[in-house]
Coordinates of C-alpha atoms in Angstrom, one line a residue:
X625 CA -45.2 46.2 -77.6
X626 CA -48.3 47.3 -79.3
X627 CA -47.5 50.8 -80.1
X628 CA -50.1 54.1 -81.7
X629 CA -48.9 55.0 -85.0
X630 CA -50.3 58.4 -84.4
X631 CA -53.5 61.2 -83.3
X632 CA -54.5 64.1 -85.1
X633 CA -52.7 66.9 -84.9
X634 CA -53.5 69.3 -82.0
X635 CA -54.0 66.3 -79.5
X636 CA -53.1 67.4 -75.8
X637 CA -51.4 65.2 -73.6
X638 CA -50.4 65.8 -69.9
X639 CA -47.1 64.5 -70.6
X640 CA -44.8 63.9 -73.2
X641 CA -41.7 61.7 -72.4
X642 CA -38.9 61.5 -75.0
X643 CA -37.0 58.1 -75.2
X644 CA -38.5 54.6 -74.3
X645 CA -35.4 53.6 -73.0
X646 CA -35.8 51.6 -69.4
X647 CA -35.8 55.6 -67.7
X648 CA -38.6 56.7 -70.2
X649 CA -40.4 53.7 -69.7
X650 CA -40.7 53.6 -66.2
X651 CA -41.2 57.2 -65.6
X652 CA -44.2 56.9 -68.3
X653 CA -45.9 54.2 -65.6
X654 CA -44.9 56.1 -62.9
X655 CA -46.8 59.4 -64.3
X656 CA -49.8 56.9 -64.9
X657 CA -49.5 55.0 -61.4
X658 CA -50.0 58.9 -60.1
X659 CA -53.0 59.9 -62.2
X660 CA -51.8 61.6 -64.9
X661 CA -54.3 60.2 -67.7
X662 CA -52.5 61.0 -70.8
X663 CA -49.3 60.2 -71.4
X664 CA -47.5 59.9 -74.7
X665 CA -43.7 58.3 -75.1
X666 CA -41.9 58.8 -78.0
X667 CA -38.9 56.9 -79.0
X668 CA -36.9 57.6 -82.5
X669 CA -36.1 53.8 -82.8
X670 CA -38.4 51.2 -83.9
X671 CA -37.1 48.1 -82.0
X672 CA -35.7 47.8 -78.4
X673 CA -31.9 48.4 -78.9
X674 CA -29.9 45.0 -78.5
X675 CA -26.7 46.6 -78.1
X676 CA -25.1 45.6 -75.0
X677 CA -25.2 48.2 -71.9
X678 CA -25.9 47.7 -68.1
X679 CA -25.9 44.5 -67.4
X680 CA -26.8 45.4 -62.9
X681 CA -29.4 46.9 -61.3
X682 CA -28.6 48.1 -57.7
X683 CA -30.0 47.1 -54.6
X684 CA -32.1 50.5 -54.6
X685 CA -33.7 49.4 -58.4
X686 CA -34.7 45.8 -57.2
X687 CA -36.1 47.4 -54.4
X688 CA -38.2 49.4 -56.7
X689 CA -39.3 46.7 -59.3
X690 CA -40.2 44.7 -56.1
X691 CA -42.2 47.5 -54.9
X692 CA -44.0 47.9 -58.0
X693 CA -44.3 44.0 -58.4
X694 CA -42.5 43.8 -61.2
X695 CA -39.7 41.1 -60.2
X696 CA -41.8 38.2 -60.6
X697 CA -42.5 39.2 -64.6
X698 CA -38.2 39.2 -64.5
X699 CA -37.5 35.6 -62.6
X700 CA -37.4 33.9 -65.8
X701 CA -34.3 36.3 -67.3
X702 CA -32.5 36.3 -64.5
X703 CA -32.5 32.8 -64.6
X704 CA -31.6 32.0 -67.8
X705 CA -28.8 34.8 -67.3
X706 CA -28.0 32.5 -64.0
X707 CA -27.6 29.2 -66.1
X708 CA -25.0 31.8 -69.0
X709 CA -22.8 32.7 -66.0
X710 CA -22.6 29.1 -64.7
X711 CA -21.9 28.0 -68.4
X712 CA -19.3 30.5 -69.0
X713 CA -17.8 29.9 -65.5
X714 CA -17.4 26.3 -66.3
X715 CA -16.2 26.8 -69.8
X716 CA -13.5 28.8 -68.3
X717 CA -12.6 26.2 -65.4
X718 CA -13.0 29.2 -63.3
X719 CA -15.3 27.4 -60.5
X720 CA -16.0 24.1 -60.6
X721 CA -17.8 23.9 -56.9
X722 CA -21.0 21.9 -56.9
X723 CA -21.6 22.6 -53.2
X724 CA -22.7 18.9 -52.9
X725 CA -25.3 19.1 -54.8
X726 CA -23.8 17.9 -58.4
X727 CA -25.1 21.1 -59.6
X728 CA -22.4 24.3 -59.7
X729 CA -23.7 26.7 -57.4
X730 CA -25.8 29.7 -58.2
X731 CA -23.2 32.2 -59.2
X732 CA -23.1 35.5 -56.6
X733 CA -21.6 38.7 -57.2
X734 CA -21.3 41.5 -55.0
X735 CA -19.9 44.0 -57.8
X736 CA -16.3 45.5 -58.6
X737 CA -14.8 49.1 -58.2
X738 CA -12.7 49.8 -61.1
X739 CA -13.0 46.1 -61.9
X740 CA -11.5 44.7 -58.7
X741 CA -14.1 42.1 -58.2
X742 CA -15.9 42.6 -54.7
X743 CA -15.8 38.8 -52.6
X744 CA -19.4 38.3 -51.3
X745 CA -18.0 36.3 -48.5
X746 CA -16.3 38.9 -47.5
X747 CA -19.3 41.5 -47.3
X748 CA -21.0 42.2 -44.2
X749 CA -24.1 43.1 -44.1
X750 CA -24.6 43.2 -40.3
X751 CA -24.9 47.2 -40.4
X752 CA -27.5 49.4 -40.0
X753 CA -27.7 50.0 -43.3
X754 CA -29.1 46.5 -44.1
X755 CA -31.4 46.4 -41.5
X756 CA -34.8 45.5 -42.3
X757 CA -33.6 46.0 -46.0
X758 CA -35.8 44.0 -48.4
X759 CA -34.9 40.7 -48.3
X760 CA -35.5 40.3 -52.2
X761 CA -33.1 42.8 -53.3
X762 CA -29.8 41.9 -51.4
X763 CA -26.6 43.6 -52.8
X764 CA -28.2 44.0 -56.5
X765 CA -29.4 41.4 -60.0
X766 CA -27.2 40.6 -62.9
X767 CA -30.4 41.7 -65.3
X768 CA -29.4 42.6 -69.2
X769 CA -30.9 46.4 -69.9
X770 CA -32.7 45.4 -72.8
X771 CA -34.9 42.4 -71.0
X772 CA -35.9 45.4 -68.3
X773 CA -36.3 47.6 -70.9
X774 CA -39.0 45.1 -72.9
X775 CA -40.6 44.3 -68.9
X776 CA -40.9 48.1 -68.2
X777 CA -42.9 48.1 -71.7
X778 CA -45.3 45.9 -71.3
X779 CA -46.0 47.6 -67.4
X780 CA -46.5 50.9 -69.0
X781 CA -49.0 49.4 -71.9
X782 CA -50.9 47.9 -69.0
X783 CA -51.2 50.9 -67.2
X784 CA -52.3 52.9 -70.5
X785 CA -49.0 54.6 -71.6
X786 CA -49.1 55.8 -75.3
X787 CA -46.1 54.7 -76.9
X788 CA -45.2 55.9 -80.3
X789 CA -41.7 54.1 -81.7
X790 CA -39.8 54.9 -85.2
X791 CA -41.1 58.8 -84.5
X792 CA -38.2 61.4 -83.7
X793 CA -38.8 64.5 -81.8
X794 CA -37.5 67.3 -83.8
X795 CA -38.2 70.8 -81.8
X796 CA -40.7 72.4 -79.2
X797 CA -41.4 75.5 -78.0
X798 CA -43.0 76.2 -74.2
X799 CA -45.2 78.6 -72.6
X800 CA -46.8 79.2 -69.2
X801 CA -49.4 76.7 -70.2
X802 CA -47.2 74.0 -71.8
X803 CA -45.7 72.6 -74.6
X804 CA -45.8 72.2 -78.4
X805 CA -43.7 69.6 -79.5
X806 CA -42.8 68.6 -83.0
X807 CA -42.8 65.1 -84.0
X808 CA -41.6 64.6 -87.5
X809 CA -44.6 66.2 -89.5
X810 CA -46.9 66.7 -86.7
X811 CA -47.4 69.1 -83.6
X812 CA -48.5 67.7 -79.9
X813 CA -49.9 69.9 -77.3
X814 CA -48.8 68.6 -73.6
X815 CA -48.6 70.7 -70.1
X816 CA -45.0 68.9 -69.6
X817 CA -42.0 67.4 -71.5
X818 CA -39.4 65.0 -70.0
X819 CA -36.5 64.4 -71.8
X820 CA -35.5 60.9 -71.3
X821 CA -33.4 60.8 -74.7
X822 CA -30.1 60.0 -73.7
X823 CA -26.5 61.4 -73.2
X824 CA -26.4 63.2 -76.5
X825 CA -30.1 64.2 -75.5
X826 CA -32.3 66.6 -77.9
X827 CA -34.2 68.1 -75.5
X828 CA -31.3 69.1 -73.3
X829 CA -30.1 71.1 -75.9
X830 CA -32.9 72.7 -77.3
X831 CA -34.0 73.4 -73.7
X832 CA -30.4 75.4 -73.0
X833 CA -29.7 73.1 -69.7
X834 CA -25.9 73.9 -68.8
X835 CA -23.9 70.5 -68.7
X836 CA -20.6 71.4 -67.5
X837 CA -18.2 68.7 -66.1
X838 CA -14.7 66.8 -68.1
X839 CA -13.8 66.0 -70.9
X840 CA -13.4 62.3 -72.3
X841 CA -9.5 61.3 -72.2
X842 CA -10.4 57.0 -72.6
X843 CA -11.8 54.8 -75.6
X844 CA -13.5 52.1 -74.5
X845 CA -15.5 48.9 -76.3
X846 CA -18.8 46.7 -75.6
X847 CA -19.0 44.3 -77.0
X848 CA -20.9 40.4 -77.7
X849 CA -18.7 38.7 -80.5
X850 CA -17.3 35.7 -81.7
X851 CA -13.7 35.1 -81.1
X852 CA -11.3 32.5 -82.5
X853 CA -7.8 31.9 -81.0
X854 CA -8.9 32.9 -77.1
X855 CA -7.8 30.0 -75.5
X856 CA -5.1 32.7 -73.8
X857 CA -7.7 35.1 -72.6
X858 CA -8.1 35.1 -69.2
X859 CA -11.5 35.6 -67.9
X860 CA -12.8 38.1 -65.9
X861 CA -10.7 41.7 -65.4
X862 CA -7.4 42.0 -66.4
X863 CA -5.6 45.0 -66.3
X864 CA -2.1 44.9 -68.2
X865 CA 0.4 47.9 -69.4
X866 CA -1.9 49.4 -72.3
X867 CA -4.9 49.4 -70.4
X868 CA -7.9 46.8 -69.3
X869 CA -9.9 44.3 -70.9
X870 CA -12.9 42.0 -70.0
X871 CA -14.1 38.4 -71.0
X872 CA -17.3 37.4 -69.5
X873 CA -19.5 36.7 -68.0
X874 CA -21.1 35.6 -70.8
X875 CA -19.6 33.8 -73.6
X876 CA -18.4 36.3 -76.1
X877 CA -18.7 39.4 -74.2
X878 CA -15.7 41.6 -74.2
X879 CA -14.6 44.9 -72.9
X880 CA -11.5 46.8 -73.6
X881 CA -10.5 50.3 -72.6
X882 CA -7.5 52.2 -74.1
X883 CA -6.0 55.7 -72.6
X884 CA -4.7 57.0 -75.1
X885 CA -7.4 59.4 -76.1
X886 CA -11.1 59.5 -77.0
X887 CA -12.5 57.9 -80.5
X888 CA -12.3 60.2 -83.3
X889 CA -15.6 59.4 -83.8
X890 CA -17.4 58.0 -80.9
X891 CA -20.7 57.1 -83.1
X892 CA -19.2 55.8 -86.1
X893 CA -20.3 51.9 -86.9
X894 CA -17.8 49.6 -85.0
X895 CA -16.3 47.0 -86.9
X896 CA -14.8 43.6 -86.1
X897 CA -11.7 45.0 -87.6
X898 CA -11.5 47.8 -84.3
X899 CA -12.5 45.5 -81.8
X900 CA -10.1 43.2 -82.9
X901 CA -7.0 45.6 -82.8
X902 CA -8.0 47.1 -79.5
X903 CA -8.5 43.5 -78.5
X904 CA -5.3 42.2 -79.5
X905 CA -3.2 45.4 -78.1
X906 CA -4.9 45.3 -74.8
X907 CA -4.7 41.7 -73.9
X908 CA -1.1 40.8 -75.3
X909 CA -2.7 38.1 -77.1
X910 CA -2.0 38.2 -80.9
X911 CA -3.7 34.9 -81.9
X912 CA -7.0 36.2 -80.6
X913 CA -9.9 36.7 -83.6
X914 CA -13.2 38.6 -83.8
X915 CA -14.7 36.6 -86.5
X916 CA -18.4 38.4 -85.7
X917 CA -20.1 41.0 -84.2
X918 CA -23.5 40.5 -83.0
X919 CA -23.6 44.1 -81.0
X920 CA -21.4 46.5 -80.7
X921 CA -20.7 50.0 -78.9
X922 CA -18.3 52.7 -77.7
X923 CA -17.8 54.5 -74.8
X924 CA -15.8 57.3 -73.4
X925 CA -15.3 58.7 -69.3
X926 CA -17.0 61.8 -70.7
X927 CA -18.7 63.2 -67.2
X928 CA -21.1 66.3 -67.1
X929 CA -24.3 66.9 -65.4
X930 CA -27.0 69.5 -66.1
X931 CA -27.0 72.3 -63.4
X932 CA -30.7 71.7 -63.0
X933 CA -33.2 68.7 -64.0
X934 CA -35.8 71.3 -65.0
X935 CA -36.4 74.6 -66.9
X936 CA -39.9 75.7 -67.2
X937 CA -42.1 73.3 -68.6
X938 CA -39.5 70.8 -69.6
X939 CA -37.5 67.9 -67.6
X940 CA -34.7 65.8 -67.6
X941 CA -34.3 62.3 -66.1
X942 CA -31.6 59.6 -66.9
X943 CA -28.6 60.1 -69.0
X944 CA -30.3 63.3 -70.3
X945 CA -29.7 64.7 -66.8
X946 CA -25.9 63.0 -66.7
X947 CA -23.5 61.0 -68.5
X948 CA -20.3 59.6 -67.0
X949 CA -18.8 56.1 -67.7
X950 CA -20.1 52.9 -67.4
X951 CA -18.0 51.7 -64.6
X952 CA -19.6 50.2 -61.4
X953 CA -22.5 50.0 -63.5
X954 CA -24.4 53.1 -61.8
X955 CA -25.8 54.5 -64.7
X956 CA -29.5 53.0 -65.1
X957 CA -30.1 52.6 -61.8
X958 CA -29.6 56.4 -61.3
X959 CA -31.8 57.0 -64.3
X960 CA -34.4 54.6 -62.8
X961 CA -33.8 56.9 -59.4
X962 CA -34.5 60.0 -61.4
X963 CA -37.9 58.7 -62.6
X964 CA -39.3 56.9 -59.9
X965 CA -38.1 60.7 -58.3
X966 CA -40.1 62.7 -60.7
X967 CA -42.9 60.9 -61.8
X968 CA -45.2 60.7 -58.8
X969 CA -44.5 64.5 -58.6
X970 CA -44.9 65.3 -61.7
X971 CA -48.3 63.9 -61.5
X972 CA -49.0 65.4 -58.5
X973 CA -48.6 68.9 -60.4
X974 CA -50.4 67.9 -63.4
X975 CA -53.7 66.7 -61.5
X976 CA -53.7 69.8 -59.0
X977 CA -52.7 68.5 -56.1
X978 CA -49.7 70.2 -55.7
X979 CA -47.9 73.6 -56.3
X980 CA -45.5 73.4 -58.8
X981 CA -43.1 74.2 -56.4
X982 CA -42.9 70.3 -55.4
X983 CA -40.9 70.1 -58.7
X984 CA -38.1 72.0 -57.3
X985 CA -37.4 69.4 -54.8
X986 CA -36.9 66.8 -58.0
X987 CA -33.5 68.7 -58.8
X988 CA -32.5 69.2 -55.2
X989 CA -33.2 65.7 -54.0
X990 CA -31.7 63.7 -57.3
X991 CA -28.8 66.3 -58.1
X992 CA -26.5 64.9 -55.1
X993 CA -26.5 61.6 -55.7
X994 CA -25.9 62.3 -59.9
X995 CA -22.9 64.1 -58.7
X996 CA -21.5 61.1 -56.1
X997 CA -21.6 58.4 -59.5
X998 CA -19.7 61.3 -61.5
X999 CA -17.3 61.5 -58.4
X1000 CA -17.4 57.4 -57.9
X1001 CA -16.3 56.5 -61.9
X1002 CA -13.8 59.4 -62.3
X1003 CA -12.3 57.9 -59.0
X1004 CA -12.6 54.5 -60.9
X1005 CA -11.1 55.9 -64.0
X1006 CA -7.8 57.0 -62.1
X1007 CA -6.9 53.7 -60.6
X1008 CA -7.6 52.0 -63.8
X1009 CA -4.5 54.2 -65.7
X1010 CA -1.8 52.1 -66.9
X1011 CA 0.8 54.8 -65.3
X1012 CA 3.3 53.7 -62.4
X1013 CA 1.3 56.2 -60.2
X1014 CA -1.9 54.5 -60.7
X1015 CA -0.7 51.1 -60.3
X1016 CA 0.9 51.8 -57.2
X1017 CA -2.6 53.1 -56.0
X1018 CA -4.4 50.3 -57.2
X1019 CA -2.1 47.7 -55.4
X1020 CA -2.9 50.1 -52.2
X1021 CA -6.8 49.7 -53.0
X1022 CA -6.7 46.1 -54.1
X1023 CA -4.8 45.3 -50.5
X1024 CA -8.0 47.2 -48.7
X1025 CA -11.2 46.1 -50.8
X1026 CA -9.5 42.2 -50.0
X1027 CA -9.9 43.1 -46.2
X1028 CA -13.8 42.2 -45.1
X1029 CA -14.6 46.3 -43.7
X1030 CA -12.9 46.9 -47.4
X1031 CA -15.5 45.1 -49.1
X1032 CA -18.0 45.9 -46.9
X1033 CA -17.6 49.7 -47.4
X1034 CA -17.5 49.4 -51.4
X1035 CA -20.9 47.0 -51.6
X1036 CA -22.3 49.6 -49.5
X1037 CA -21.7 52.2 -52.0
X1038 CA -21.8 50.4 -55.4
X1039 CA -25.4 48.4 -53.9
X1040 CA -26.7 52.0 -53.6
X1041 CA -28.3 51.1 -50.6
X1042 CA -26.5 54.5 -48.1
X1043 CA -28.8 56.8 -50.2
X1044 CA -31.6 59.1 -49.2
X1045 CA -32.9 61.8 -49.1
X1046 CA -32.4 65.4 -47.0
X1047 CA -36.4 65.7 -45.5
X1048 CA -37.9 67.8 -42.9
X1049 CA -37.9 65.8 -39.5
X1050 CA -35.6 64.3 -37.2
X1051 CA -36.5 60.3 -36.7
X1052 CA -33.6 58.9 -37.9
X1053 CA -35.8 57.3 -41.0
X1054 CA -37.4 60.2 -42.4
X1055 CA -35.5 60.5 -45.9
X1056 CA -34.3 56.6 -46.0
X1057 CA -36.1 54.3 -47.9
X1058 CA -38.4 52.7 -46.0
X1059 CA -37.5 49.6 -44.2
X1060 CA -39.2 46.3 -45.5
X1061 CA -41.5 45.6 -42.3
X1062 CA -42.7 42.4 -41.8
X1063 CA -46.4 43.5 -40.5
X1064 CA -48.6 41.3 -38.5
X1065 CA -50.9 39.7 -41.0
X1066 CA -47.8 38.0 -42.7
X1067 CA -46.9 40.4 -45.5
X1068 CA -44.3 42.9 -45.7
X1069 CA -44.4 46.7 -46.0
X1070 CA -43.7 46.5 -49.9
X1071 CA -46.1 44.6 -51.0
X1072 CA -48.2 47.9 -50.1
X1073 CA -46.6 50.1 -52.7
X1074 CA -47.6 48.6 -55.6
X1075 CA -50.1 51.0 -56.6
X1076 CA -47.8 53.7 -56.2
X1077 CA -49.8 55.7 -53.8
X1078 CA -48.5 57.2 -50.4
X1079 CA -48.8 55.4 -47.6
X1080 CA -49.6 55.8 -43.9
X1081 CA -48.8 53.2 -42.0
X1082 CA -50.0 53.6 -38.2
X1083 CA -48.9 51.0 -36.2
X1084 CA -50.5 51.2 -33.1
X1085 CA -54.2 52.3 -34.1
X1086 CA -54.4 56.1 -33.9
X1087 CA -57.4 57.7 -33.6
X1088 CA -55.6 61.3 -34.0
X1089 CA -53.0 60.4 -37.0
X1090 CA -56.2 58.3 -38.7
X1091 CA -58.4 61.6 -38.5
X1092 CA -55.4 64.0 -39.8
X1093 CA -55.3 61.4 -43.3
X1094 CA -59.1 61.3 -43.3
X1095 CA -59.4 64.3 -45.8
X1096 CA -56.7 63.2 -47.9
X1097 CA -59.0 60.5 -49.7
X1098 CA -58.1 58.3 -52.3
X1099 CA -54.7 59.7 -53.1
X1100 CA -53.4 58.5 -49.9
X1101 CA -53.7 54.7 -48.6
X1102 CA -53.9 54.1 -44.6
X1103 CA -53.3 50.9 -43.0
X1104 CA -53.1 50.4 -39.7
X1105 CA -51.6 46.7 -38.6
X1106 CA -49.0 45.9 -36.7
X1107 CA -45.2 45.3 -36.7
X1108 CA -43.7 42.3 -34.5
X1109 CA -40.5 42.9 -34.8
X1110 CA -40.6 46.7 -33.9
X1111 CA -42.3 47.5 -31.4
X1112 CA -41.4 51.2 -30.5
X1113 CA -42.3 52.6 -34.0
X1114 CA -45.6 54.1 -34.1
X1115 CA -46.0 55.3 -37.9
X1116 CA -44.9 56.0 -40.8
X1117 CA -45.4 58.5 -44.1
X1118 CA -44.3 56.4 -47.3
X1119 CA -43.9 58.7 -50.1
X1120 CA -45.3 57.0 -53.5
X1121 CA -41.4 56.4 -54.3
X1122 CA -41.1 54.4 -50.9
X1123 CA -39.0 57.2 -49.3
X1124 CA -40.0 57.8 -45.8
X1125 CA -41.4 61.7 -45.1
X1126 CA -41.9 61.2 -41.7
X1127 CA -42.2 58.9 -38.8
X1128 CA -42.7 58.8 -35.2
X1129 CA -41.9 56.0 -32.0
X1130 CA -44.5 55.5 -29.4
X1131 CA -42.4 57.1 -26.9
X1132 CA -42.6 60.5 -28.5
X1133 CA -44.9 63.8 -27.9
X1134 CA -48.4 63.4 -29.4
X1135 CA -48.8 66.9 -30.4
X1136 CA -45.3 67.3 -31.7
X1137 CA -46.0 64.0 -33.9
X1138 CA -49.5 65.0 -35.1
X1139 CA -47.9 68.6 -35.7
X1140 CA -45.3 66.5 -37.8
X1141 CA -47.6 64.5 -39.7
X1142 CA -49.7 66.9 -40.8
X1143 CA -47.2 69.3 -42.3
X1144 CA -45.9 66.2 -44.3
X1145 CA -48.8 65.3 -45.7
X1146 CA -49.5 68.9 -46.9
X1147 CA -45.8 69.0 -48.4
X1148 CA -45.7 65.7 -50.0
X1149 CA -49.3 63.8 -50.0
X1150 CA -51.1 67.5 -51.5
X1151 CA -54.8 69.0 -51.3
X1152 CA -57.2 66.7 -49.9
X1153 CA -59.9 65.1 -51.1
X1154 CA -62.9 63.1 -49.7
X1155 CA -62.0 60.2 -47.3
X1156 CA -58.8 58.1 -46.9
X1157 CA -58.5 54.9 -48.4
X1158 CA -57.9 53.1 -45.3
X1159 CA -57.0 49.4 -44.8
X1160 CA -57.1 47.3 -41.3
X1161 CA -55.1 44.2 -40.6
X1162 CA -54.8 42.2 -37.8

């Protein structure tokens, strides 16, 4: 990424983002996508980091990069990650089904909870909850952190993000008018900081955001290596009577995670030596090698969350916000939640089209769902416990998640795809994320999101909801088309991050939906402007 190596001191900027890690990233093209013009990203590293994290994104994150036409740029990853899982499936005799074609079969994988794998075949996604879901997304990618992290890069350089790498924030002070923020040797002016910096965050601390929550009690490793002597490993999740271990998907990628007590020193360089030993003790097999480490990491079941996601003129999104473990691999997408969240908002504010009231809804909207993943891996953590207690309630859980409404009830929650939001209104979609429509001229609903704008979406040609957007101008998109396959809805109110703010059926009260309507585009759309940006299709 072509990055700025620096402006004169005293330069203002609407926003400054700490971290260009996937949350910072996308929440920096986000701010841009909503107007704000200037919008600097600081990261204290020079390079991407290669060491190994998520490796998922959840059915609500593809839905995003879809909606922001971002999942084309990411076909050629995910393939190549397809063709390492086949390899690694066949190096481990694991599956061996061509499904007639001479060629295995595209892996699938529906997730795990506390590494009981999830059978896809056993999923059903006959519920309401899948209907009209976007048919790209299904239950979630397999999709390596640091490929989205160099996609979400090159988006924001398009859109004109300011990125500044190898630079360390150091301090800030705020005001009622914004924020001076120390970069190394220089000073930058902004109206808004978001710290985007990670669990051990700098600007969560500086800030005083309270982080209560538990205390760490596991060790866990991350690890791509090279192994000699693992004939006798067995692939996939194993638990045994010290504690877990993975191998795989990929060749060389193992996991282990020991309950004794938390690392000594959770930062500290990890060396082939430790991985090794922790290897060894977990598995049972003694013949087993780490003769290289090509990335390395630790990891605890440390769970807190910040009280609040914002404090005067500064933010937190991401693992700044919340740390918990990595289990059920929640973490990024929540981040990625947290921005796509904030930043049409936060823009919104910063161009004076909204109170800065509409920031409060950022904490009260995102804080539920930060506390469900803390909830959802501490409840991993305790059937994962190599105690006779746990194991007895693991047996219980592995009995129900091998059941189909089992299976079906854990994809639903690991995919991501029950949440939404509390919203004013009471059509049964206002607060979901809006369903993937096909509309009459042969695309979808989606595909008109890209631009990150809100959307009004009047369905059977409204004079009376068409005049109500009218002043709203360019900040908000109306297209009025059609929708074969459901007939009784009349309109919808897409917020820029595709959450629905309100909707109506053809069968309701004209004055109670225009009333309806035009509260939620003052609440969520902001001050108008001069004449909609409206769209016909046929």
């Amino acid at each position: 990424m072509t990055t700025t190596q620096g402006t004169e001191q005293g330069t203002e900027y609407d926003v400054v983002v700490a971290g260009a890690g996937p949350v910072g990233l996308f929440l920096a093209g986000e701010l841009r996508l909503g107007g704000a013009l200037r919008v600097l990203v600081v990261e204290r590293l020079a390079e991407v980091d290669e060491t190994i994290k998520a490796g998922w994104i959840n059915h609500p994150s593809v839905v995003t990069l879809n909606r922001r036409g971002l999942l084309p740029e990411l076909a050629a990853v995910r393939e190549a990650v397809q063709e390492r899982l086949r390899a690694f499936r066949d190096l481990k005799d694991v599956d061996g089904d061509t499904g007639g074609s001479g060629r295995p079969e595209r892996p699938r994988f529906a997730g795990h909870f506390a590494g009981i794998m999830l059978d896809p075949e056993l999923f059903d996604d006959s519920g309401p909850e899948w209907a009209d879901a976007d048919p790209a997304a299904g239950p979630g990618l397999v999709l390596p952190q640091a490929e989205l992290e160099r996609a979400l890069g090159r988006w924001a350089e398009r859109l004109g993000v300011e990125v500044r790498r190898g630079v360390e924030l150091t301090g800030f002070t705020q005001d009622a008018d914004g924020v001076a923020v120390q970069l190394d040797e220089r000073t930058v002016h902004a109206g808004w900081l978001v710290g985007c910096d990670g669990g051990r965050s700098t600007v969560r601390r500086l800030a005083g955001f309270a982080f209560p929550g538990t205390a760490p009690e596991i060790t866990g490793y991350q690890a791509l290596v090279e192994l000699s002597g693992a004939e006798r490993l067995k692939a996939g999740w194993n638990t045994t009577d010290v504690g877990t271990y993975v191998h795989g998907p990929f060749p060389g990628r193992v996991l282990t995670v020991e309950f004794d007590s938390p690392p000594a020193d959770r930062y500290a360089p990890v060396t082939a030596e430790e991985l090794e030993a922790s290897l060894r003790r977990v598995s049972g097999v003694p013949e087993v090698r780490v003769t290289g480490v090509r990335t390395a990491t630790r990891f605890t079941d440390n769970a807190r969350q910040a009280t609040e996601y914002r404090r005067g003129r500064v933010l937190l999104a991401g693992d700044a916000a919340h740390v918990h473990s990595p289990f059920g691999g929640q973490g990024l997408n929540l981040g990625l939640g947290d921005a796509l969240n904030l930043g049409w908002k936060l823009a919104a504010v910063v161009g004076g089209r909204a109170p800065e009231s509409l920031l409060d809804t950022y904490t009260a909207e995102r804080h539920p769902i930060g506390a469900w993943v803390l909830d959802w891996t501490r409840a991993q953590i305790a059937l994962m416990r190599p105690d006779r207690h746990a194991r007895a309630l693991r047996r219980v859980v592995e009995d129900l998640a091998g059941s189909g409404a089992g299976t079906t009830y854990l994809v639903n929650r690991v995919s991501g795809v029950w949440q939404r939001y509390d919203l004013p209104g009471s059509h049964p979609l206002t607060g979901a994320s809006a369903p993937d429509l096909p509309l009459s001229d042969g695309t979808r609903l989606g595909e008109h999101l890209h631009t990150g704008r809100p959307l009004l979406l009047d369905l059977t040609g409204s004079p009376a909801l068409r005049a109500l957007a009218a002043p709203y101008g360019e900040t908000l998109t109306v297209l009025t088309t059609a929708c074969p396959t459901r007939p009784a809805l009349k309109a919808l109110l897409v917020r820029p991050d595709g959450f629905v703010a309100w909707a109506a059926d053809t069968d309701g009260e004209e004055k109670e939906d225009e009333d309806g309507l035009a509260a939620a585009l003052e609440r969520w759309v902001g001050r108008s402007g001069a004449g909609a940006r409206a769209l016909t299709r046929e």
